[in-house]
Amino acid sequence: MYRPSGRFRRTGAERQDQLLSWNRDDVAFFAAGACHILAYAFIATYPDAGFGPVGLWPRGARDACHVYVTDGVWAFDHDGWTLQSELLRGARAAEPLSDLRPRPIRMGLDAFCARHHHRPRQCFAFDPWERALRYIARFPAPDANGGRAG
């Protein structure tokens, strides 16, 4: 069962103290605060697998509240592999008043961070890229036709 990113929101103290935020477990870290880093690290790891970054935008928001990758069927984020339909169902059920809508992100990580107020790599307590790569390695790679392997 998909665990929506909203379950892992950072506390006020974690938002102010990057070391405190960094010290959360990987699921919480990549659910809330570094989801965009995980998404772009996934794309860098599997550039030919047919996945692209997608943001979940609450109604009327200028910035995405969560970022994941998808090939249109499968999605990958803090919760590992999930059918995109299940991810959307779970996220919307957790925040029904937000009217969450997926939108493709058509820019690189640095541009996304600047435009949508997401923390760039250099503003974390430590560079989160290697941590994201280690987290991604825990899961099966996408199969040769895109989508989830095994």
Backbone as ProteinMPNN parsed JSONL, in Angstrom:
{"seq_chain_A": "MYRPSGRFRRTGAERQDQLLSWNRDDVAFFAAGACHILAYAFIATYPDAGFGPVGLWPRGARDACHVYVTDGVWAFDHDGWTLQSELLRGARAAEPLSDLRPRPIRMGLDAFCARHHHRPRQCFAFDPWERALRYIARFPAPDANGGRAG", "coords_chain_A": {"N_chain_A": [[0.838, -1.18, 0.0], [0.603, 2.166, -0.878], [2.455, 4.76, 0.638], [1.731, 7.954, 1.201], [3.556, 10.99, 0.52], [2.95, 13.129, 2.188], [2.622, 12.088, 4.727], [5.066, 12.2, 5.847], [5.906, 14.743, 6.358], [8.142, 17.426, 7.071], [9.01, 18.694, 10.284], [8.694, 21.955, 11.819], [11.135, 22.514, 13.027], [12.81, 20.737, 11.625], [12.661, 21.862, 9.118], [14.043, 24.202, 9.476], [16.548, 23.407, 10.396], [18.954, 21.932, 8.709], [20.648, 19.758, 9.238], [19.239, 18.284, 11.135], [17.048, 17.619, 9.54], [18.401, 16.127, 7.588], [19.14, 13.89, 9.07], [16.933, 12.255, 9.265], [15.251, 9.107, 8.496], [15.768, 7.359, 5.343], [13.354, 7.031, 3.834], [11.597, 9.013, 4.888], [13.216, 11.276, 4.414], [13.405, 11.338, 1.587], [10.753, 11.498, 0.953], [9.779, 13.918, 1.882], [11.172, 16.835, 1.377], [13.438, 16.087, -0.102], [12.513, 14.881, -2.397], [12.603, 15.698, -5.057], [15.317, 15.555, -5.619], [15.749, 12.791, -5.492], [14.147, 11.994, -7.654], [15.447, 13.167, -9.905], [17.956, 11.97, -9.654], [17.263, 9.347, -10.145], [16.534, 9.504, -12.858], [19.019, 10.192, -13.932], [20.379, 7.857, -13.351], [19.02, 5.923, -14.813], [18.818, 6.745, -17.691], [17.75, 5.965, -20.168], [15.406, 4.608, -19.754], [12.862, 5.534, -20.105], [11.518, 7.155, -18.281], [10.191, 10.091, -16.745], [10.317, 13.211, -14.909], [7.702, 14.161, -12.701], [5.53, 16.451, -11.215], [3.438, 16.886, -8.357], [0.864, 19.032, -8.093], [-0.875, 21.045, -5.898], [-4.189, 22.382, -6.102], [-4.216, 25.583, -7.494], [-1.628, 26.161, -6.648], [1.72, 27.431, -7.014], [3.938, 25.911, -6.9], [5.178, 22.566, -6.943], [4.167, 20.006, -4.675], [5.192, 17.531, -4.352], [7.519, 15.388, -5.969], [8.072, 12.932, -8.406], [9.062, 10.126, -10.478], [7.907, 8.804, -13.585], [6.821, 6.399, -16.027], [4.455, 6.583, -17.157], [2.937, 4.454, -16.446], [4.206, 2.949, -14.336], [5.522, 4.287, -11.291], [8.162, 5.868, -9.461], [9.34, 6.699, -6.308], [9.912, 7.931, -2.977], [8.669, 5.745, -1.792], [9.418, 3.619, -3.256], [8.739, 1.386, -5.965], [5.627, 1.904, -7.474], [2.41, 1.604, -8.887], [1.481, 4.24, -10.996], [-1.191, 5.07, -10.933], [-2.015, 4.138, -8.428], [-0.312, 5.607, -6.746], [-1.278, 8.211, -7.241], [-3.933, 7.93, -6.374], [-3.535, 7.329, -3.635], [-2.144, 9.641, -2.741], [-4.011, 11.65, -3.253], [-6.133, 10.804, -1.633], [-5.02, 11.15, 0.866], [-4.807, 13.878, 1.016], [-7.361, 15.299, 0.412], [-8.514, 17.853, -0.005], [-6.689, 19.259, -1.436], [-6.75, 18.767, -4.148], [-4.896, 17.441, -5.908], [-2.843, 17.483, -8.775], [-1.113, 15.858, -11.373], [1.747, 16.982, -13.163], [3.918, 17.068, -15.888], [7.421, 17.701, -15.571], [9.442, 19.796, -17.218], [12.202, 20.521, -17.27], [15.599, 20.902, -16.172], [17.163, 19.836, -13.06], [18.385, 22.002, -11.58], [17.13, 24.291, -12.679], [14.478, 23.669, -12.092], [14.535, 23.715, -9.249], [15.149, 26.43, -8.785], [12.986, 27.765, -10.002], [10.741, 26.683, -8.735], [11.018, 26.792, -5.991], [12.381, 24.725, -4.549], [14.752, 23.02, -2.603], [18.071, 23.375, -3.638], [20.798, 21.11, -4.445], [23.215, 21.959, -3.188], [22.366, 23.244, -0.919], [21.603, 21.534, 1.078], [22.369, 19.777, 4.164], [24.422, 18.023, 3.596], [25.653, 16.838, 0.423], [22.966, 15.489, -1.257], [22.925, 13.75, -3.401], [24.528, 11.345, -3.667], [23.418, 9.873, -1.6], [20.838, 9.555, -2.608], [21.409, 7.968, -4.866], [22.318, 5.621, -3.617], [19.965, 4.871, -2.334], [18.215, 4.403, -4.498], [19.508, 2.185, -5.595], [18.71, 0.137, -3.949], [16.41, -0.933, -4.98], [14.772, -2.916, -7.537], [15.987, -2.503, -10.879], [14.493, -0.633, -13.603], [12.774, -2.549, -16.091], [13.809, -3.737, -19.385], [11.918, -2.77, -21.147], [10.971, -0.46, -20.076], [9.232, 0.587, -17.14], [8.573, -1.348, -14.155], [10.891, -3.707, -12.972], [10.962, -7.256, -12.52]], "CA_chain_A": [[0.0, 0.0, 0.0], [1.406, 3.373, -1.034], [2.52, 5.706, 1.763], [1.859, 9.293, 0.611], [4.648, 11.816, 1.033], [2.443, 13.996, 3.244], [2.786, 11.426, 6.036], [6.446, 12.385, 6.291], [6.239, 16.183, 6.356], [9.135, 17.88, 8.044], [8.568, 19.588, 11.354], [9.283, 23.289, 11.707], [12.554, 22.413, 13.395], [13.515, 20.077, 10.521], [12.728, 22.805, 8.002], [15.041, 25.216, 9.817], [17.84, 22.788, 10.695], [19.211, 20.949, 7.658], [21.253, 18.557, 9.81], [18.12, 17.536, 11.707], [16.318, 17.083, 8.393], [19.259, 15.115, 6.973], [19.236, 12.708, 9.92], [15.744, 11.403, 9.178], [15.513, 7.916, 7.689], [15.719, 7.627, 3.908], [11.986, 7.185, 3.338], [11.126, 10.348, 5.274], [14.052, 12.268, 3.748], [13.053, 11.43, 0.169], [9.324, 11.806, 0.822], [9.524, 15.321, 2.195], [12.383, 17.64, 1.449], [14.42, 15.736, -1.134], [11.863, 14.059, -3.428], [13.08, 16.143, -6.358], [16.674, 15.025, -5.785], [15.582, 11.371, -5.8], [13.603, 11.871, -9.009], [16.472, 13.466, -10.902], [18.997, 10.944, -9.547], [16.715, 8.18, -10.838], [16.652, 9.747, -14.299], [20.448, 10.111, -14.273], [20.778, 6.453, -13.232], [18.355, 5.157, -15.879], [18.425, 7.766, -18.669], [17.075, 5.417, -21.343], [14.31, 3.738, -19.31], [11.568, 6.102, -20.474], [10.887, 7.832, -17.147], [10.346, 11.536, -16.665], [9.866, 13.765, -13.638], [6.333, 14.678, -12.609], [5.23, 17.101, -9.946], [2.046, 16.949, -7.913], [0.531, 20.409, -7.783], [-2.174, 21.324, -5.288], [-4.981, 23.382, -6.837], [-3.838, 26.972, -7.301], [-0.251, 26.328, -6.165], [2.757, 27.731, -7.999], [5.024, 24.952, -6.75], [4.803, 21.177, -6.678], [4.35, 19.564, -3.287], [5.908, 16.255, -4.4], [8.073, 15.065, -7.281], [8.375, 11.517, -8.612], [9.272, 9.813, -11.891], [6.973, 7.82, -14.105], [6.808, 6.093, -17.455], [3.038, 6.622, -17.502], [2.295, 3.328, -15.761], [4.908, 2.796, -13.073], [6.123, 5.468, -10.681], [9.182, 5.61, -8.458], [9.608, 7.79, -5.375], [10.346, 7.492, -1.647], [8.037, 4.475, -1.45], [9.854, 2.617, -4.222], [7.897, 1.201, -7.145], [4.179, 1.948, -7.271], [1.668, 1.994, -10.079], [1.175, 5.67, -10.903], [-2.593, 5.231, -10.535], [-2.083, 3.938, -6.979], [0.337, 6.762, -6.136], [-2.21, 9.342, -7.314], [-5.077, 7.621, -5.498], [-3.087, 7.457, -2.251], [-1.821, 11.042, -2.448], [-5.272, 12.42, -3.227], [-6.916, 10.396, -0.454], [-4.368, 11.716, 2.044], [-4.99, 15.337, 0.996], [-8.491, 15.475, -0.516], [-8.825, 19.252, -0.283], [-5.63, 19.842, -2.268], [-7.045, 18.541, -5.565], [-3.574, 17.238, -6.498], [-2.788, 17.205, -10.207], [0.239, 15.607, -11.874], [2.191, 17.747, -14.332], [5.309, 16.781, -16.258], [8.416, 18.744, -15.325], [10.235, 19.829, -18.447], [13.428, 21.312, -17.069], [16.589, 20.225, -15.352], [17.045, 19.963, -11.61], [18.711, 23.347, -11.1], [16.061, 25.208, -13.099], [13.284, 23.336, -11.305], [14.726, 24.224, -7.887], [15.068, 27.891, -8.799], [11.65, 28.222, -10.387], [9.662, 26.155, -7.894], [11.349, 26.905, -4.561], [12.836, 23.468, -3.96], [16.127, 23.181, -2.132], [19.105, 22.821, -4.521], [21.719, 20.16, -3.796], [24.235, 22.602, -2.358], [21.761, 23.834, 0.287], [21.344, 20.499, 2.079], [23.467, 19.644, 5.123], [25.44, 17.344, 2.795], [25.124, 16.622, -0.928], [22.056, 14.345, -1.199], [22.948, 12.95, -4.63], [25.033, 9.991, -3.389], [22.398, 9.208, -0.777], [19.762, 9.169, -3.528], [21.878, 6.844, -5.682], [22.317, 4.424, -2.756], [18.562, 4.501, -2.105], [17.724, 3.842, -5.764], [20.142, 0.875, -5.779], [18.002, -0.865, -3.131], [15.221, -1.39, -5.687], [15.063, -3.459, -8.874], [16.061, -1.551, -11.972], [13.394, -0.768, -14.57], [13.082, -3.574, -17.089], [14.271, -3.23, -20.678], [10.811, -2.126, -21.859], [10.436, 0.569, -19.194], [8.424, -0.008, -16.072], [9.216, -2.013, -13.035], [11.462, -5.038, -13.223], [10.671, -8.34, -11.597]], "C_chain_A": [[0.89, 1.253, 0.0], [1.301, 4.272, 0.198], [2.756, 7.108, 1.199], [2.945, 10.122, 1.292], [4.204, 12.712, 2.185], [2.554, 13.396, 4.634], [4.146, 11.72, 6.66], [6.866, 13.853, 6.322], [7.26, 16.519, 7.432], [8.485, 18.772, 9.094], [9.167, 20.967, 11.094], [10.764, 23.269, 12.015], [13.356, 21.771, 12.269], [13.626, 20.993, 9.309], [13.814, 23.851, 8.24], [16.448, 24.644, 9.963], [18.107, 21.668, 9.696], [19.886, 19.679, 8.172], [20.17, 17.676, 10.435], [17.291, 16.887, 10.595], [17.098, 15.932, 7.748], [19.234, 13.807, 7.763], [17.964, 11.868, 9.982], [16.085, 10.151, 8.361], [15.277, 8.236, 6.212], [14.305, 7.834, 3.391], [11.472, 8.584, 3.645], [11.906, 11.438, 4.531], [13.641, 12.449, 2.288], [11.56, 11.623, -0.069], [9.084, 13.299, 0.957], [10.841, 16.059, 2.367], [13.385, 17.337, 0.355], [13.816, 14.846, -2.221], [12.373, 14.42, -4.822], [14.498, 15.635, -6.641], [16.607, 13.553, -6.178], [15.095, 11.181, -7.235], [14.685, 12.103, -10.062], [17.645, 12.485, -10.832], [18.548, 9.664, -10.246], [16.897, 8.34, -12.351], [18.112, 9.674, -14.744], [20.942, 8.67, -14.241], [20.241, 5.621, -14.388], [17.892, 6.097, -16.991], [17.63, 7.24, -19.856], [15.87, 4.552, -20.994], [12.923, 4.316, -19.597], [10.82, 6.78, -19.342], [11.147, 9.328, -17.214], [9.842, 12.035, -15.331], [8.459, 14.349, -13.754], [6.179, 15.311, -11.24], [3.757, 16.963, -9.629], [1.788, 18.378, -7.444], [-0.831, 20.472, -7.094], [-2.888, 22.41, -6.112], [-4.504, 24.793, -6.468], [-2.398, 27.207, -6.862], [0.702, 26.649, -7.31], [3.845, 26.668, -8.009], [4.48, 23.56, -6.453], [5.031, 20.839, -5.214], [5.069, 18.22, -3.228], [6.368, 16.019, -5.825], [8.405, 13.577, -7.31], [8.694, 11.324, -10.082], [8.254, 8.763, -12.307], [7.225, 7.58, -15.588], [5.371, 6.102, -17.964], [2.251, 5.498, -16.86], [2.91, 3.162, -14.376], [5.469, 4.124, -12.598], [7.176, 5.01, -9.681], [9.361, 6.873, -7.636], [10.074, 7.201, -4.055], [9.815, 6.122, -1.269], [8.419, 3.365, -2.428], [8.936, 2.583, -5.426], [6.431, 1.148, -6.759], [3.545, 2.206, -8.628], [1.317, 3.474, -9.931], [-0.269, 5.892, -10.458], [-2.76, 5.059, -9.026], [-1.439, 5.11, -6.233], [-0.633, 7.946, -6.112], [-3.409, 9.127, -6.397], [-4.698, 7.836, -4.033], [-2.799, 8.9, -1.86], [-3.091, 11.879, -2.352], [-6.122, 12.066, -2.023], [-6.335, 11.01, 0.816], [-4.592, 13.223, 2.151], [-6.137, 15.704, 0.062], [-8.815, 16.921, -0.857], [-7.812, 19.923, -1.206], [-5.887, 19.7, -3.762], [-5.742, 18.371, -6.352], [-3.667, 16.833, -7.965], [-1.357, 16.948, -10.633], [0.531, 16.47, -13.1], [3.625, 17.369, -14.632], [6.194, 17.986, -15.958], [9.379, 18.703, -16.5], [11.44, 20.759, -18.32], [14.361, 20.496, -16.198], [16.403, 20.531, -13.868], [17.309, 21.388, -11.127], [17.623, 24.352, -11.456], [14.786, 24.94, -12.304], [13.391, 23.907, -9.896], [14.552, 25.734, -7.837], [13.649, 28.375, -9.066], [10.57, 27.834, -9.39], [10.024, 26.038, -6.417], [11.598, 25.556, -3.892], [14.329, 23.619, -3.666], [17.114, 22.575, -3.133], [20.094, 21.962, -3.731], [22.662, 20.834, -2.819], [23.666, 23.215, -1.079], [21.294, 22.797, 1.312], [22.529, 20.448, 3.039], [24.683, 19.001, 4.454], [24.831, 17.135, 1.418], [24.256, 15.364, -0.931], [22.137, 13.403, -2.401], [23.411, 11.516, -4.372], [24.04, 9.203, -2.532], [21.244, 8.734, -1.652], [20.18, 7.971, -4.372], [21.892, 5.546, -4.868], [20.882, 3.941, -2.519], [17.979, 3.835, -3.35], [18.256, 2.428, -5.958], [19.478, -0.221, -4.945], [16.847, -1.535, -3.876], [15.604, -2.001, -7.031], [15.09, -2.355, -9.913], [14.831, -1.683, -12.868], [13.758, -1.835, -15.598], [13.39, -2.933, -18.434], [13.177, -2.499, -21.437], [10.249, -0.941, -21.07], [9.615, -0.119, -18.116], [9.26, -0.75, -15.064], [9.724, -3.388, -13.44], [10.948, -6.01, -12.173], [9.484, -8.128, -10.823]], "O_chain_A": [[1.82, 1.362, 0.8], [0.214, 4.51, 0.725], [3.866, 7.418, 0.765], [3.21, 9.969, 2.485], [5.004, 13.022, 3.068], [2.578, 14.13, 5.622], [4.347, 11.514, 7.857], [8.058, 14.16, 6.312], [7.241, 15.976, 8.537], [7.536, 19.504, 8.814], [10.046, 21.119, 10.245], [11.556, 23.929, 11.342], [14.469, 22.211, 11.981], [14.593, 20.903, 8.553], [14.434, 24.327, 7.29], [17.43, 25.331, 9.682], [17.551, 20.578, 9.821], [19.703, 18.615, 7.58], [20.192, 16.455, 10.276], [16.885, 15.73, 10.713], [16.526, 14.897, 7.406], [19.3, 12.729, 7.173], [17.929, 10.863, 10.692], [17.074, 10.129, 7.629], [14.666, 9.25, 5.874], [14.078, 8.732, 2.581], [10.966, 9.268, 2.755], [11.316, 12.415, 4.07], [13.54, 13.576, 1.804], [11.15, 11.887, -1.199], [8.276, 13.874, 0.226], [11.526, 15.916, 3.38], [14.112, 18.231, -0.078], [14.549, 14.126, -2.899], [12.554, 13.543, -5.667], [14.829, 15.323, -7.784], [17.316, 13.113, -7.083], [15.581, 10.303, -7.947], [14.818, 11.321, -11.003], [18.265, 12.2, -11.856], [19.358, 8.975, -10.867], [17.355, 7.422, -13.032], [18.406, 9.149, -15.818], [21.824, 8.299, -15.016], [20.921, 4.723, -14.885], [16.689, 6.233, -17.213], [16.904, 8.004, -20.491], [15.362, 3.832, -21.855], [11.916, 3.65, -19.356], [9.607, 6.964, -19.43], [12.196, 9.769, -17.683], [9.033, 11.372, -14.683], [8.09, 14.946, -14.765], [6.642, 14.771, -10.235], [2.922, 16.926, -10.533], [2.426, 18.861, -6.508], [-1.828, 20.006, -7.645], [-2.24, 23.249, -6.738], [-4.404, 25.144, -5.292], [-1.987, 28.358, -6.719], [0.51, 26.191, -8.436], [4.583, 26.527, -8.985], [3.451, 23.406, -5.795], [5.974, 21.328, -4.592], [5.512, 17.811, -2.156], [5.689, 16.404, -6.777], [8.954, 13.036, -6.35], [8.604, 12.275, -10.859], [7.803, 7.95, -11.5], [7.763, 8.429, -16.298], [5.107, 5.673, -19.087], [1.028, 5.581, -16.743], [2.21, 3.229, -13.365], [5.844, 4.978, -13.401], [7.094, 3.914, -9.128], [9.511, 7.969, -8.176], [10.581, 6.08, -4.024], [10.453, 5.406, -0.496], [7.811, 2.294, -2.426], [8.419, 3.613, -5.858], [6.043, 0.435, -5.834], [4.096, 2.954, -9.435], [0.901, 3.909, -8.857], [-0.541, 6.81, -9.684], [-3.562, 5.761, -8.41], [-1.957, 5.555, -5.209], [-0.789, 8.604, -5.084], [-3.845, 10.057, -5.719], [-5.449, 8.453, -3.278], [-3.167, 9.334, -0.768], [-3.221, 12.72, -1.463], [-6.77, 12.94, -1.447], [-7.076, 11.351, 1.738], [-4.57, 13.781, 3.248], [-5.919, 16.346, -0.965], [-9.355, 17.179, -1.933], [-8.05, 21.025, -1.699], [-5.306, 20.434, -4.561], [-5.511, 19.069, -7.34], [-4.454, 15.965, -8.344], [-0.466, 17.729, -10.297], [-0.328, 16.661, -13.961], [4.464, 17.348, -13.731], [5.768, 19.134, -16.077], [10.046, 17.696, -16.74], [11.66, 21.649, -19.141], [13.954, 19.52, -15.568], [15.591, 21.374, -13.485], [16.527, 21.923, -10.341], [17.237, 25.173, -10.623], [14.098, 25.874, -11.892], [12.444, 24.516, -9.4], [13.882, 26.256, -6.946], [13.175, 29.304, -8.411], [9.594, 28.563, -9.213], [9.405, 25.269, -5.681], [11.087, 25.285, -2.805], [15.06, 24.275, -4.409], [17.015, 21.39, -3.45], [20.206, 22.079, -2.51], [22.883, 20.319, -1.723], [24.435, 23.666, -0.23], [20.658, 23.15, 2.305], [23.581, 21.019, 2.753], [25.823, 19.385, 4.712], [23.615, 17.243, 1.259], [24.755, 14.278, -0.638], [21.479, 12.362, -2.411], [22.756, 10.57, -4.81], [23.855, 8.002, -2.73], [20.729, 7.633, -1.458], [19.385, 7.052, -4.574], [21.518, 4.491, -5.38], [20.624, 2.737, -2.507], [17.315, 2.804, -3.246], [17.528, 1.558, -6.437], [19.678, -1.403, -5.224], [16.361, -2.585, -3.455], [16.637, -1.651, -7.603], [14.321, -1.397, -9.843], [14.194, -2.736, -12.888], [14.931, -2.0, -15.934], [13.248, -1.721, -18.597], [13.483, -1.675, -22.299], [9.154, -0.469, -21.374], [9.347, -1.317, -18.212], [10.489, -0.768, -15.125], [9.055, -4.128, -14.162], [10.553, -5.614, -11.077], [9.124, -8.972, -10.002]]}, "name": "protein", "num_of_chains": 1, "seq": "MYRPSGRFRRTGAERQDQLLSWNRDDVAFFAAGACHILAYAFIATYPDAGFGPVGLWPRGARDACHVYVTDGVWAFDHDGWTLQSELLRGARAAEPLSDLRPRPIRMGLDAFCARHHHRPRQCFAFDPWERALRYIARFPAPDANGGRAG"}
